[in-house]
Coordinates of C-alpha atoms in Angstrom, one line a residue:
M1 CA -46.7 -20.2 -14.3
K2 CA -43.5 -18.7 -13.1
R3 CA -45.4 -15.9 -11.4
K4 CA -47.6 -18.5 -9.6
V5 CA -44.5 -20.4 -8.4
A6 CA -42.8 -17.3 -7.2
Q7 CA -46.0 -16.3 -5.3
Q8 CA -46.1 -19.8 -3.7
R9 CA -42.4 -19.5 -2.7
S10 CA -43.1 -16.0 -1.2
N11 CA -46.1 -17.4 0.7
Y12 CA -44.0 -20.3 2.0
K13 CA -41.2 -18.0 3.2
W14 CA -43.8 -15.8 4.9
K15 CA -45.3 -18.8 6.6
R16 CA -41.8 -19.9 7.7
K17 CA -41.2 -16.5 9.2
V18 CA -44.5 -16.5 11.0
L19 CA -43.9 -20.0 12.3
G20 CA -40.4 -19.0 13.4
L21 CA -41.7 -16.0 15.2
V22 CA -44.4 -18.1 16.9
L23 CA -41.8 -20.6 18.0
L24 CA -39.5 -17.9 19.2
G25 CA -42.4 -16.3 21.1
F26 CA -43.3 -19.7 22.6
C27 CA -39.7 -20.3 23.6
L28 CA -39.3 -16.8 25.1
G29 CA -42.7 -17.2 26.9
S30 CA -41.6 -20.6 28.3
L31 CA -38.3 -19.2 29.4
F32 CA -40.0 -16.2 31.1
L33 CA -42.5 -18.6 32.8
M34 CA -39.7 -20.9 33.9
Q35 CA -37.6 -17.9 35.2
N36 CA -40.6 -16.5 37.0
R37 CA -41.4 -19.8 38.6
Y38 CA -37.7 -20.3 39.5
S39 CA -37.8 -16.8 41.0
R40 CA -40.9 -17.7 43.0
V41 CA -39.4 -20.9 44.2
M42 CA -36.2 -19.2 45.3
T43 CA -38.1 -16.4 47.0
L44 CA -40.2 -19.0 48.9
A45 CA -37.0 -21.0 49.8
S46 CA -35.4 -17.8 51.0
S47 CA -38.4 -16.9 53.1
L48 CA -38.4 -20.3 54.6
R49 CA -34.7 -19.9 55.5
V50 CA -35.5 -16.6 57.1
Q51 CA -38.4 -18.0 59.0
K52 CA -36.5 -21.0 60.3
P53 CA -36.2 -20.4 64.1
K54 CA -32.8 -19.8 65.5
P55 CA -31.6 -21.7 68.5
K56 CA -32.4 -19.8 71.7
I57 CA -30.8 -19.3 75.1
A58 CA -33.2 -19.8 78.0
F59 CA -32.3 -17.3 80.7
L60 CA -33.4 -18.9 84.0
F61 CA -33.6 -16.4 86.9
I62 CA -33.8 -17.5 90.5
A63 CA -35.3 -14.6 92.5
R64 CA -36.6 -14.0 96.0
N65 CA -39.5 -11.8 94.8
R66 CA -39.2 -9.3 92.0
L67 CA -36.1 -8.7 89.9
P68 CA -34.5 -5.5 91.1
L69 CA -32.2 -5.3 88.0
D70 CA -34.9 -5.8 85.4
V71 CA -34.1 -2.4 83.8
V72 CA -30.6 -3.6 83.1
W73 CA -31.8 -6.8 81.5
D74 CA -34.4 -4.9 79.5
A75 CA -31.7 -3.0 77.9
F76 CA -29.7 -6.2 77.3
F77 CA -32.5 -8.1 75.6
Q78 CA -33.4 -5.4 73.2
G79 CA -32.4 -6.5 69.7
G80 CA -32.1 -10.1 70.6
E81 CA -35.7 -11.1 69.9
N82 CA -36.3 -14.7 68.7
R83 CA -32.9 -15.7 70.1
F84 CA -33.8 -16.0 73.8
S85 CA -36.5 -16.9 76.3
V86 CA -37.0 -15.9 79.9
Y87 CA -38.2 -18.0 82.9
V88 CA -38.3 -16.8 86.5
H89 CA -38.5 -18.8 89.7
S90 CA -39.8 -16.5 92.5
R91 CA -41.6 -17.3 95.7
P92 CA -44.9 -19.1 95.3
G93 CA -47.7 -16.8 94.3
F94 CA -45.5 -13.9 93.2
L95 CA -46.6 -12.5 89.8
F96 CA -44.6 -10.5 87.3
N97 CA -47.0 -7.9 86.1
K98 CA -46.9 -4.2 85.3
A99 CA -46.9 -3.4 89.0
T100 CA -43.9 -5.6 89.8
T101 CA -41.6 -5.2 86.7
R102 CA -40.8 -2.4 84.3
S103 CA -39.7 -4.7 81.6
A104 CA -42.0 -6.4 79.1
Y105 CA -39.6 -9.2 78.8
F106 CA -40.5 -10.4 82.3
L107 CA -44.2 -10.0 82.2
N108 CA -45.9 -13.2 83.2
R109 CA -42.6 -15.1 82.9
Q110 CA -42.8 -16.6 86.4
V111 CA -43.2 -20.4 86.6
N112 CA -46.6 -21.4 88.0
D113 CA -45.2 -24.3 90.2
S114 CA -42.5 -22.5 92.1
I115 CA -41.5 -23.7 95.6
Q116 CA -40.2 -22.1 98.8
V117 CA -36.4 -21.9 98.5
D118 CA -34.1 -21.8 101.5
W119 CA -30.5 -21.0 101.2
G120 CA -28.2 -24.0 101.7
E121 CA -31.0 -26.5 101.2
A122 CA -31.9 -29.0 98.5
S123 CA -34.9 -26.8 97.7
M124 CA -32.5 -24.7 95.6
I125 CA -31.7 -27.7 93.4
E126 CA -35.4 -28.4 93.0
A127 CA -36.0 -24.8 91.9
E128 CA -33.4 -25.2 89.2
R129 CA -35.1 -28.4 88.1
V130 CA -38.5 -26.7 88.0
L131 CA -37.0 -23.9 85.7
L132 CA -35.4 -26.5 83.4
R133 CA -38.6 -28.5 83.1
H134 CA -40.5 -25.4 81.8
A135 CA -37.7 -24.3 79.5
L136 CA -37.3 -27.7 77.9
E137 CA -40.9 -27.5 76.7
D138 CA -39.7 -25.1 74.1
T139 CA -37.7 -27.2 71.6
D140 CA -36.0 -24.1 70.2
N141 CA -34.2 -23.6 73.6
K142 CA -30.7 -25.1 73.1
R143 CA -28.8 -23.5 76.0
F144 CA -30.0 -22.9 79.6
A145 CA -28.3 -20.2 81.6
F146 CA -28.9 -19.8 85.4
L147 CA -28.8 -16.3 86.8
S148 CA -29.5 -14.8 90.2
D149 CA -31.6 -11.7 90.8
S150 CA -28.3 -9.7 91.4
C151 CA -26.6 -10.6 88.1
V152 CA -25.6 -8.2 85.4
P153 CA -24.5 -8.9 81.9
L154 CA -21.0 -7.6 81.1
Y155 CA -21.5 -7.5 77.3
N156 CA -24.2 -6.9 74.8
F157 CA -26.6 -9.6 73.7
S158 CA -24.9 -10.6 70.4
Y159 CA -21.5 -11.0 72.0
I160 CA -22.9 -13.3 74.8
Y161 CA -25.1 -15.2 72.4
N162 CA -22.3 -16.0 70.0
Y163 CA -19.9 -16.8 72.9
I164 CA -22.3 -19.4 74.4
M165 CA -23.6 -20.9 71.1
S166 CA -20.1 -21.2 69.5
T167 CA -19.3 -24.4 71.6
S168 CA -21.2 -27.7 72.0
T169 CA -20.2 -27.9 75.7
S170 CA -21.9 -26.9 78.9
F171 CA -20.2 -24.3 81.1
V172 CA -20.0 -25.9 84.6
D173 CA -17.6 -24.7 87.2
S174 CA -16.5 -28.1 88.5
F175 CA -13.5 -29.2 90.6
A176 CA -12.5 -31.9 93.0
D177 CA -13.6 -31.0 96.5
T178 CA -10.9 -32.3 98.8
K179 CA -10.7 -29.7 101.6
E180 CA -13.9 -28.8 103.4
G181 CA -15.3 -32.2 104.5
R182 CA -18.6 -31.7 102.7
Y183 CA -18.7 -35.2 101.3
N184 CA -20.8 -37.6 103.4
P185 CA -19.6 -41.2 103.2
R186 CA -23.3 -42.3 103.3
M187 CA -23.5 -41.1 99.7
D188 CA -21.5 -44.1 98.5
P189 CA -21.9 -46.2 96.4
V190 CA -24.2 -43.9 94.4
I191 CA -21.8 -41.0 94.6
P192 CA -18.2 -42.3 95.2
V193 CA -15.8 -39.8 96.7
H194 CA -13.6 -39.6 93.6
N195 CA -16.7 -38.2 91.7
W196 CA -17.5 -35.6 94.3
R197 CA -17.3 -32.2 92.8
K198 CA -17.8 -28.6 93.9
G199 CA -18.4 -25.4 92.0
S200 CA -20.7 -22.5 91.3
Q201 CA -24.4 -23.1 90.7
W202 CA -24.5 -20.5 88.0
V203 CA -24.1 -22.9 85.1
V204 CA -24.9 -22.8 81.4
L205 CA -26.2 -26.2 80.2
T206 CA -26.7 -27.8 76.8
R207 CA -30.1 -29.3 76.1
K208 CA -28.7 -32.8 76.6
H209 CA -27.4 -31.9 80.1
A210 CA -30.5 -30.0 81.0
E211 CA -32.5 -33.2 80.3
V212 CA -30.1 -35.2 82.4
V213 CA -30.7 -32.9 85.4
V214 CA -34.5 -33.0 84.9
K215 CA -34.7 -36.8 84.5
D216 CA -32.4 -37.6 87.4
D217 CA -34.2 -39.6 90.1
I218 CA -31.1 -41.3 91.6
V219 CA -28.5 -38.7 92.6
F220 CA -31.0 -36.0 93.6
P221 CA -32.6 -38.1 96.4
I222 CA -29.2 -38.8 97.8
F223 CA -28.5 -35.1 98.0
Q224 CA -31.8 -34.5 99.8
L225 CA -30.8 -37.1 102.4
H226 CA -27.1 -36.6 102.9
C227 CA -26.1 -33.1 101.6
K228 CA -27.3 -30.6 104.2
R229 CA -26.0 -27.3 105.5
R230 CA -24.5 -27.4 109.0
S231 CA -26.8 -26.0 111.7
L232 CA -25.8 -22.5 112.4
P233 CA -26.3 -21.0 115.9
E234 CA -28.8 -18.4 114.6
F235 CA -31.0 -21.3 113.3
W236 CA -30.9 -23.5 116.4
R237 CA -34.0 -21.9 117.7
D238 CA -35.9 -23.3 114.7
R239 CA -34.2 -26.7 114.7
P240 CA -33.2 -29.5 117.1
L241 CA -30.0 -28.7 118.9
P242 CA -27.2 -30.7 117.3
A243 CA -25.3 -33.2 119.5
D244 CA -22.0 -32.0 118.1
A245 CA -22.2 -29.4 115.4
S246 CA -18.5 -29.8 114.6
K247 CA -19.1 -33.3 113.3
E248 CA -21.9 -32.3 110.9
H249 CA -21.1 -32.4 107.2
N250 CA -21.5 -28.8 106.0
C251 CA -22.8 -29.6 102.6
I252 CA -24.4 -26.8 100.4
P253 CA -26.4 -28.8 97.8
D254 CA -26.4 -26.2 95.0
E255 CA -22.6 -25.9 95.0
H256 CA -22.2 -29.6 94.3
Y257 CA -25.3 -31.1 92.6
V258 CA -24.9 -30.4 88.8
Q259 CA -21.1 -30.9 89.0
T260 CA -21.4 -34.2 90.8
L261 CA -24.3 -35.5 88.7
L262 CA -22.4 -34.9 85.4
A263 CA -19.3 -36.6 87.0
V264 CA -21.2 -39.7 88.1
S265 CA -22.7 -42.3 85.8
V266 CA -25.1 -44.7 87.5
F267 CA -27.7 -47.3 86.6
L268 CA -30.2 -49.3 88.6
S269 CA -30.0 -53.0 88.6
E270 CA -33.6 -54.4 88.7
D271 CA -32.3 -58.0 89.1
L272 CA -30.1 -57.3 92.1
G273 CA -32.2 -54.5 93.5
F274 CA -29.4 -52.0 94.2
I275 CA -27.4 -49.3 92.5
Y276 CA -24.1 -50.0 90.7
R277 CA -21.6 -47.6 89.4
D278 CA -21.0 -47.5 85.7
Q279 CA -17.8 -45.5 85.3
Q280 CA -18.0 -43.6 82.1
E281 CA -16.3 -40.3 81.4
G282 CA -18.9 -39.2 78.8
L283 CA -20.7 -36.4 80.5
E284 CA -17.8 -34.7 82.3
A285 CA -15.9 -34.8 79.1
E286 CA -18.7 -32.8 77.5
I287 CA -18.4 -29.7 79.8
T288 CA -16.1 -26.7 79.9
R289 CA -15.2 -26.8 83.6
R290 CA -15.6 -23.1 84.5
S291 CA -18.4 -20.7 85.1
L292 CA -19.4 -17.7 83.0
T293 CA -20.6 -15.8 86.0
H294 CA -18.1 -13.9 88.2
S295 CA -18.4 -13.7 92.0
S296 CA -15.9 -12.2 94.3
W297 CA -15.0 -14.6 97.2
D298 CA -11.8 -12.9 98.3
L299 CA -13.2 -11.3 101.5
S300 CA -10.1 -11.6 103.7
S301 CA -9.1 -8.0 103.2
S302 CA -12.5 -6.5 103.6
K303 CA -13.1 -4.2 106.6
D304 CA -16.8 -4.4 106.2
R305 CA -18.1 -7.1 108.5
E306 CA -21.2 -7.6 106.3
R307 CA -18.9 -8.7 103.6
R308 CA -17.4 -11.6 105.5
G309 CA -18.8 -15.0 105.9
W310 CA -20.8 -17.4 103.7
H311 CA -21.7 -15.2 100.7
P312 CA -19.7 -13.4 98.0
V313 CA -19.2 -9.7 98.2
T314 CA -22.1 -7.4 97.3
Y315 CA -21.2 -4.5 95.1
K316 CA -22.8 -1.3 96.3
F317 CA -23.2 2.1 94.6
S318 CA -19.7 3.2 95.5
D319 CA -18.2 0.0 94.1
A320 CA -19.9 0.3 90.7
T321 CA -17.3 1.9 88.5
P322 CA -16.0 1.2 85.0
I323 CA -12.7 0.2 86.6
L324 CA -14.4 -2.6 88.5
I325 CA -16.2 -3.9 85.3
Q326 CA -13.0 -3.7 83.3
S327 CA -11.0 -5.6 85.9
I328 CA -13.6 -8.5 85.7
K329 CA -13.5 -8.4 81.9
E330 CA -9.7 -8.7 81.9
I331 CA -9.7 -12.0 83.7
D332 CA -8.5 -14.6 81.2
N333 CA -7.8 -17.6 83.4
I334 CA -8.9 -19.4 86.5
Y335 CA -6.8 -21.5 88.8
Y336 CA -8.2 -24.5 90.6
E337 CA -6.0 -25.2 93.6
T338 CA -7.4 -28.7 94.5
E339 CA -6.6 -30.0 91.0
Y340 CA -3.5 -27.9 90.3
R341 CA -5.3 -26.9 87.1
R342 CA -5.3 -23.5 85.4
E343 CA -8.2 -23.0 83.0
W344 CA -7.3 -20.6 80.2
C345 CA -10.5 -19.1 78.8
T346 CA -11.2 -19.3 75.1
S347 CA -14.0 -18.7 72.6
K348 CA -14.0 -20.1 69.1
G349 CA -10.5 -21.4 69.7
K350 CA -9.1 -18.0 70.6
P351 CA -8.2 -16.4 74.0
A352 CA -11.3 -14.7 75.4
P353 CA -12.6 -13.2 78.7
C354 CA -13.7 -15.8 81.2
F355 CA -16.9 -14.1 82.4
L356 CA -20.0 -12.9 80.6
F357 CA -22.0 -12.1 83.8
A358 CA -21.2 -10.8 87.3
R359 CA -22.8 -10.7 90.7
K360 CA -23.8 -9.5 93.3
F361 CA -25.0 -6.0 92.4
T362 CA -27.5 -3.9 94.2
R363 CA -30.0 -1.9 92.2
P364 CA -28.3 1.5 92.7
A365 CA -25.0 -0.1 91.7
A366 CA -26.4 -1.6 88.5
L367 CA -28.2 1.7 87.5
R368 CA -24.9 3.5 88.0
L369 CA -23.2 1.1 85.7
I370 CA -25.8 1.7 83.0
N371 CA -25.5 5.5 83.4
T372 CA -21.7 5.3 83.0
T373 CA -22.0 2.9 80.0
A374 CA -19.7 0.5 81.7
L375 CA -21.8 -2.5 80.7
E376 CA -21.8 -1.7 76.9
L377 CA -25.3 -2.9 76.5

């Protein structure tokens, strides 16, 4: 009897051990499955984070035909993939293919509805609006940088990307124009004289401000009507002879439009049938009032007659030295005489160079800069 009881106890202990081992195995298996599933979830989440598109800068080039400095930009864009997009406005019908560009980044990047652009005419503004319309179709484009076909980048892509994306403002060279008599009183009341601004057309816009430019159907028509370049003697053969050229308003639209648009807030009254001003400081308060593109306008000391007049200096092969580039990079403030304002340049709250791009460089000059590594691309 005792032997039978002992055997039953032994069997009971053995069953308890087996049951314990089964339970332990089940717990370990469940833990392993949970850990494996957790690991899969975390891997999936991590991959989704990696795949999330980064905000992009849309580089908007305004060119006559081809881009003579495409080799420079090709070196600049390498390594910045998925963080930029390229759009080019060239003359109607011009195509960027393997015969017209050496850079894959520009292949077929021309807009298909370009217009004929004349310097000093409102057509330049319309070309900018065409570029913005195309760039806004990509929702990942968050900044919109205008560049000419003679611009070079002064820093590598990462530096310029971080500089531009680190602030929520647009970069718009904008100051009160009180000297040159470009303002036409006929622009009032849509554009009052105290909102008349001047500056460089080479702006960098946030998506919000890009949409403002594209949707504008009030200020732009006023520019088309009343902001026109003075008739120059060399063009009189193509235009009616002005009665008194000295009384013409010498208005260059692309030097005023974006600046003035963001300074003016207007709305259309359907009831009264005319335009009222709605003075708000919202948009101008949202811009950093300086350009990121350097141009040299100090032509008074130049002995080269080609370098005097309406356009900034063109840098030729002999000008393109590391000393020139370094002198531009060292500019840390800009003084606006009409507003008695000095703009100290910052990035991420710290002192920083004012300019990320520079113009106007010929192709030989730009290639020389690359060969001397002055551009640090």
